[in-house]
Amino acid sequence: MTSVLPSFHNGEPIALGSIPSVPMREFRAAIISAVNSGSRLSALFGTQMENGRIQLIGILADPLTGSLSSIGSEVGESYPCLTLDCPQAHWFEREIAEQWNVEPQGHPWLKPIRFHPPYRRSVAAQTPLPGATEFFTVGGDEVHEVAVGPVHAGIIEPGHFRFQCHGERVFHLEISLGYQHRGIEPALVGGPGKRTIHLIETLSGDTSIGHATAYCEALEGLSGTAAPARAQVLRGIALELERLANHTGDLGALAADVGYLPTAAYCGRIRGDFLNLTAAICGSRFGRGMLRPGGVLFDLDEHLAAELSRRLDMALRDVHSAVRLMWDAPSVQARFEETGTVSRRTCDALGLVGPVARGCGVERDIRQDFPSGIFRFAQIPISKWDTGDVFARAWVRWLEIQRSGTFVREQLASLPQGPGRAAVGPLRPAHLVVSLIEGWRGEIAHVAITDDSGRFGRYKVVDPSFRNWMGLAIAMRDQQISDFPLCNKSFNLSYCGHDL
Amino acid sequence: MSSLLITRLRQGKRTLPFPEAEPNLPDRFRGLPIIGESQCPSGCKACVDACPTDAIANDGELRMDLGRCLFCAECSNACPQGAIKFGRQYRLATTERADLIVSAGQALKLTHRLAGDIHRVLGRSLKLRQVSAGGCNGCESDVNVLNTVVFDLGRFGIQFVASPRHADGLLITGPVTRNMRLALEKTYEAVPDPKIVIAVGACAISGGPFRDHPEVLNGAETILPVDLFVPGCPPHPITILDGLLRLLGKIKL
């Protein structure tokens, strides 16, 4: 079935008219068959057509061929859900129901994910109360429920967690989000405007570079702009520095959650060293202002490149000695191993991404499967481990720290000459572009659709956290509730990236 | 055991000597904007038009609202005259919202010490409860690093605590989403009197890049009294620390 769908590449625009719009039966069959043959559902979302009706659009990514395809179907008030045949669709379909008031019939657990009134103009807007919904319950003697949040104990974003427990043992964890919902997707419609890049950079603040890269590549595709080679390398350096900082912070936080303070204290500081490298390039520790469509706003001279390289080596040396302590400590390993295990089967069914998926032994990495920018020319080996537990997620991060460090060092030493930015022309009207980036948490998918005047008619963002929150819930099954902080940190998902 | 000790020695002492010594900020750091209004040709609104958050007004006098400013430098990039430059001053926190509006040649009126009674109660031990109300986790991260060995917040008697009932005040980040309003109000009510509120970042002060979205309330001040405003997107950790220490009277200059 997928063979008849026109294929295109990451960042390559296609005319809206060339996307097949088929009856729902064929739409479902095409997606289910593609996913069964190894493709992933990178995005599934609704968009409102001129006649007010809703069109569903599915974006399929085939890692074997490195190509993408897209299919659409117009829906009425409801349609038979995909989730039962394709579990990857489960969170997307809840989102579709919430955003457009279209019911995926037969969805096993249909409830809001962000708690906002529907976007569809014809629907009378009711504002739902956050968290006011049904939750799973478990009955029986000595069974109890633990509710946490939205305000948590640490300096962390808000979310609501419900644990169904028997003593210490967790039967199920249900996660209810939406507290961070800032209405970014509707605000992007009609753009690009002067606020657009700032909304993109704050989709998830710790992933400013990842999301900004996805956005810039989408815009460059739609406008037919080639970002200069030098800009592509600088973006790659910034993306890997973002990964280095966050992975280092995560390893330190994992150590803290099992009470191993040396690694926690050192990594907390070294994370800042990586952030400060980004700040040395663009003035902002989070890479704000680094990227703009067409290229980058900040460049390096030889002196600064050498200085960055020197400081990078120092930070890598420090992180090496700090993290090695943790691997050599049996008390840490005892807590990491066989805690919060996600099976390969569950990982594939849910379509998990990033270090979580690679920790389940899956070779899934946009930088290899659908490379763009510098990653078409400079490959970073995929890091994976197959035990699916907290240890695997930590170990994958550690491997990635080493490989990203090598990559940044190599790129700093071989910056291509030329300008840092190219002019960006108007966007092609009535086109769709899919932009995929391997952020530090995993696959970032942006889908931009332009209207007849070349403005955004729809801008869909899929943060890796959107894919992985359910993975955390599954990882907690049959665990001790006291292991939740450790499991949670091993995923370290973004609330605002999910809530948008 | 020996590797633990060797690593400890190798990692060294990394706590910044702040506030005794000036921090070592990156060369490209964007701090307090320096406005050279006299350079503006009449009627030029290039900076006003470029600003993503409408932080700049030019009605005869060029004024910038640091509470809305993302420090993105779109204005200075757009200005044909170089009338706006981002300087290196990292001390930016104020007590009054209005003090964040700056113009040419005007010194920023930094925050003053808490009033006598409250300072007597909280000045030597300040426990804060952090609430993220729609923050993008940028501000949250740079508040969190104050707990690392680099900034070592505890040495100043300031600590982030897990319960509002153990706290002397709230440190709020994010534009205050409608979905967090109730939780924020309840958290505030749970803090015993006397209590203070600190708004960190453009979002918590004005809504930031999300200003006027129907899903947000344009900052903490829309529902709570705020005692300290720390501008930035996100503010540098040292800017946040400087604001906290000034509030407690531990930095006077």
mmCIF file of C-alpha atoms in Angstrom, chain A residues 180-340:
data_model
loop_
_atom_site.group_PDB
_atom_site.id
_atom_site.type_symbol
_atom_site.label_atom_id
_atom_site.label_comp_id
_atom_site.label_asym_id
_atom_site.label_seq_id
_atom_site.Cartn_x
_atom_site.Cartn_y
_atom_site.Cartn_z
ATOM 1 C CA GLN A 180 2.025 23.939 30.831
ATOM 2 C CA HIS A 181 -0.237 24.485 27.814
ATOM 3 C CA ARG A 182 0.599 27.861 26.319
ATOM 4 C CA GLY A 183 -1.241 27.558 23.012
ATOM 5 C CA ILE A 184 1.829 27.514 20.784
ATOM 6 C CA GLU A 185 0.413 25.599 17.814
ATOM 7 C CA PRO A 186 -2.511 27.987 17.198
ATOM 8 C CA ALA A 187 -0.160 30.955 17.711
ATOM 9 C CA LEU A 188 2.089 29.686 14.908
ATOM 10 C CA VAL A 189 -0.756 29.732 12.380
ATOM 11 C CA GLY A 190 -0.482 32.700 10.013
ATOM 12 C CA GLY A 191 3.298 32.858 10.514
ATOM 13 C CA PRO A 192 6.157 33.017 10.111
ATOM 14 C CA GLY A 193 6.169 36.284 12.037
ATOM 15 C CA LYS A 194 8.586 38.038 14.320
ATOM 16 C CA ARG A 195 7.568 35.969 17.332
ATOM 17 C CA THR A 196 7.695 32.603 15.576
ATOM 18 C CA ILE A 197 11.333 31.706 16.227
ATOM 19 C CA HIS A 198 10.954 32.687 19.890
ATOM 20 C CA LEU A 199 7.945 30.419 20.309
ATOM 21 C CA ILE A 200 9.966 27.646 18.674
ATOM 22 C CA GLU A 201 12.973 28.245 20.933
ATOM 23 C CA THR A 202 10.730 28.014 23.997
ATOM 24 C CA LEU A 203 8.684 24.960 22.937
ATOM 25 C CA SER A 204 10.963 23.174 25.374
ATOM 26 C CA GLY A 205 13.657 25.469 26.688
ATOM 27 C CA ASP A 206 16.299 22.784 27.153
ATOM 28 C CA THR A 207 15.855 21.799 23.500
ATOM 29 C CA SER A 208 16.006 25.281 21.970
ATOM 30 C CA ILE A 209 18.632 24.219 19.430
ATOM 31 C CA GLY A 210 16.840 20.992 18.526
ATOM 32 C CA HIS A 211 13.500 22.670 17.876
ATOM 33 C CA ALA A 212 15.063 25.705 16.199
ATOM 34 C CA THR A 213 16.994 23.410 13.839
ATOM 35 C CA ALA A 214 13.789 21.571 12.923
ATOM 36 C CA TYR A 215 12.004 24.865 12.318
ATOM 37 C CA CYS A 216 14.822 26.412 10.263
ATOM 38 C CA GLU A 217 15.147 23.331 8.072
ATOM 39 C CA ALA A 218 11.388 23.318 7.521
ATOM 40 C CA LEU A 219 11.469 26.955 6.438
ATOM 41 C CA GLU A 220 14.511 26.443 4.254
ATOM 42 C CA GLY A 221 12.742 23.540 2.553
ATOM 43 C CA LEU A 222 9.582 25.553 1.948
ATOM 44 C CA SER A 223 11.519 28.534 0.620
ATOM 45 C CA GLY A 224 14.054 26.545 -1.403
ATOM 46 C CA THR A 225 16.964 27.986 0.566
ATOM 47 C CA ALA A 226 20.238 26.146 1.038
ATOM 48 C CA ALA A 227 21.804 27.013 4.380
ATOM 49 C CA PRO A 228 25.548 27.517 3.879
ATOM 50 C CA ALA A 229 27.828 24.616 4.800
ATOM 51 C CA ARG A 230 29.401 26.625 7.599
ATOM 52 C CA ALA A 231 25.996 27.254 9.159
ATOM 53 C CA GLN A 232 25.129 23.567 8.948
ATOM 54 C CA VAL A 233 28.298 22.640 10.812
ATOM 55 C CA LEU A 234 27.708 25.300 13.482
ATOM 56 C CA ARG A 235 24.153 24.012 13.944
ATOM 57 C CA GLY A 236 25.489 20.482 14.335
ATOM 58 C CA ILE A 237 27.979 21.671 16.951
ATOM 59 C CA ALA A 238 25.222 23.489 18.845
ATOM 60 C CA LEU A 239 22.897 20.458 18.669
ATOM 61 C CA GLU A 240 25.558 18.125 20.055
ATOM 62 C CA LEU A 241 26.563 20.600 22.769
ATOM 63 C CA GLU A 242 22.905 20.637 23.804
ATOM 64 C CA ARG A 243 22.989 16.836 23.962
ATOM 65 C CA LEU A 244 26.237 16.871 25.953
ATOM 66 C CA ALA A 245 24.879 19.318 28.519
ATOM 67 C CA ASN A 246 21.581 17.530 29.037
ATOM 68 C CA HIS A 247 22.980 13.992 29.079
ATOM 69 C CA THR A 248 25.622 15.073 31.595
ATOM 70 C CA GLY A 249 22.951 16.682 33.762
ATOM 71 C CA ASP A 250 20.834 13.535 33.516
ATOM 72 C CA LEU A 251 23.651 11.226 34.588
ATOM 73 C CA GLY A 252 24.318 13.483 37.567
ATOM 74 C CA ALA A 253 20.637 13.550 38.460
ATOM 75 C CA LEU A 254 20.400 9.758 38.173
ATOM 76 C CA ALA A 255 23.330 9.479 40.576
ATOM 77 C CA ALA A 256 21.586 11.911 42.944
ATOM 78 C CA ASP A 257 18.396 9.849 42.853
ATOM 79 C CA VAL A 258 20.255 6.788 44.150
ATOM 80 C CA GLY A 259 22.132 8.855 46.711
ATOM 81 C CA TYR A 260 25.525 8.728 44.993
ATOM 82 C CA LEU A 261 26.635 12.281 45.556
ATOM 83 C CA PRO A 262 30.123 12.558 44.003
ATOM 84 C CA THR A 263 28.889 12.003 40.435
ATOM 85 C CA ALA A 264 25.813 14.121 41.143
ATOM 86 C CA ALA A 265 27.841 17.088 42.366
ATOM 87 C CA TYR A 266 30.458 16.932 39.601
ATOM 88 C CA CYS A 267 27.999 16.435 36.755
ATOM 89 C CA GLY A 268 25.806 19.274 37.990
ATOM 90 C CA ARG A 269 28.785 21.557 37.491
ATOM 91 C CA ILE A 270 30.042 19.990 34.231
ATOM 92 C CA ARG A 271 26.607 20.347 32.654
ATOM 93 C CA GLY A 272 27.092 24.092 33.155
ATOM 94 C CA ASP A 273 30.484 23.902 31.449
ATOM 95 C CA PHE A 274 28.798 22.563 28.312
ATOM 96 C CA LEU A 275 26.058 25.193 28.530
ATOM 97 C CA ASN A 276 28.762 27.832 28.835
ATOM 98 C CA LEU A 277 30.339 26.576 25.610
ATOM 99 C CA THR A 278 27.053 27.299 23.864
ATOM 100 C CA ALA A 279 27.003 30.702 25.571
ATOM 101 C CA ALA A 280 30.529 31.371 24.326
ATOM 102 C CA ILE A 281 29.199 30.948 20.766
ATOM 103 C CA CYS A 282 25.910 32.838 20.990
ATOM 104 C CA GLY A 283 25.733 34.548 24.398
ATOM 105 C CA SER A 284 22.926 32.293 25.682
ATOM 106 C CA ARG A 285 23.449 29.102 27.675
ATOM 107 C CA PHE A 286 20.417 27.591 25.967
ATOM 108 C CA GLY A 287 21.386 28.631 22.454
ATOM 109 C CA ARG A 288 18.712 31.315 22.188
ATOM 110 C CA GLY A 289 19.358 33.436 19.122
ATOM 111 C CA MET A 290 21.867 30.975 17.640
ATOM 112 C CA LEU A 291 19.766 29.778 14.726
ATOM 113 C CA ARG A 292 17.678 31.644 12.227
ATOM 114 C CA PRO A 293 16.145 30.424 8.963
ATOM 115 C CA GLY A 294 18.900 30.537 6.349
ATOM 116 C CA GLY A 295 21.736 29.857 8.765
ATOM 117 C CA VAL A 296 23.105 31.060 12.070
ATOM 118 C CA LEU A 297 23.453 34.481 13.673
ATOM 119 C CA PHE A 298 26.786 33.783 15.349
ATOM 120 C CA ASP A 299 30.072 32.647 13.903
ATOM 121 C CA LEU A 300 33.420 31.537 15.285
ATOM 122 C CA ASP A 301 36.830 32.827 14.442
ATOM 123 C CA GLU A 302 39.863 30.542 14.668
ATOM 124 C CA HIS A 303 40.751 31.808 18.086
ATOM 125 C CA LEU A 304 37.297 31.098 19.532
ATOM 126 C CA ALA A 305 37.145 27.678 17.841
ATOM 127 C CA ALA A 306 40.456 26.737 19.448
ATOM 128 C CA GLU A 307 39.301 28.068 22.806
ATOM 129 C CA LEU A 308 36.062 26.075 22.580
ATOM 130 C CA SER A 309 38.008 22.976 21.673
ATOM 131 C CA ARG A 310 40.281 23.411 24.679
ATOM 132 C CA ARG A 311 37.371 23.900 27.067
ATOM 133 C CA LEU A 312 35.472 20.994 25.498
ATOM 134 C CA ASP A 313 38.415 18.688 26.162
ATOM 135 C CA MET A 314 38.536 19.794 29.780
ATOM 136 C CA ALA A 315 34.806 19.251 30.251
ATOM 137 C CA LEU A 316 34.971 15.834 28.578
ATOM 138 C CA ARG A 317 37.879 14.813 30.770
ATOM 139 C CA ASP A 318 35.968 15.926 33.869
ATOM 140 C CA VAL A 319 32.765 14.168 32.868
ATOM 141 C CA HIS A 320 34.748 11.022 32.166
ATOM 142 C CA SER A 321 36.228 10.862 35.640
ATOM 143 C CA ALA A 322 32.951 11.903 37.289
ATOM 144 C CA VAL A 323 30.832 9.285 35.526
ATOM 145 C CA ARG A 324 33.382 6.496 35.820
ATOM 146 C CA LEU A 325 32.976 6.627 39.593
ATOM 147 C CA MET A 326 29.317 5.768 39.153
ATOM 148 C CA TRP A 327 29.953 2.790 36.875
ATOM 149 C CA ASP A 328 32.502 1.465 39.365
ATOM 150 C CA ALA A 329 30.070 1.676 42.299
ATOM 151 C CA PRO A 330 28.172 -1.609 42.826
ATOM 152 C CA SER A 331 25.583 0.218 44.955
ATOM 153 C CA VAL A 332 24.692 2.393 41.960
ATOM 154 C CA GLN A 333 24.610 -0.513 39.525
ATOM 155 C CA ALA A 334 22.379 -2.512 41.844
ATOM 156 C CA ARG A 335 19.815 0.277 41.752
ATOM 157 C CA PHE A 336 20.054 0.929 37.997
ATOM 158 C CA GLU A 337 19.909 -2.635 36.745
ATOM 159 C CA GLU A 338 16.500 -4.243 36.214
ATOM 160 C CA THR A 339 14.687 -1.125 37.406
ATOM 161 C CA GLY A 340 11.975 0.344 35.199
#
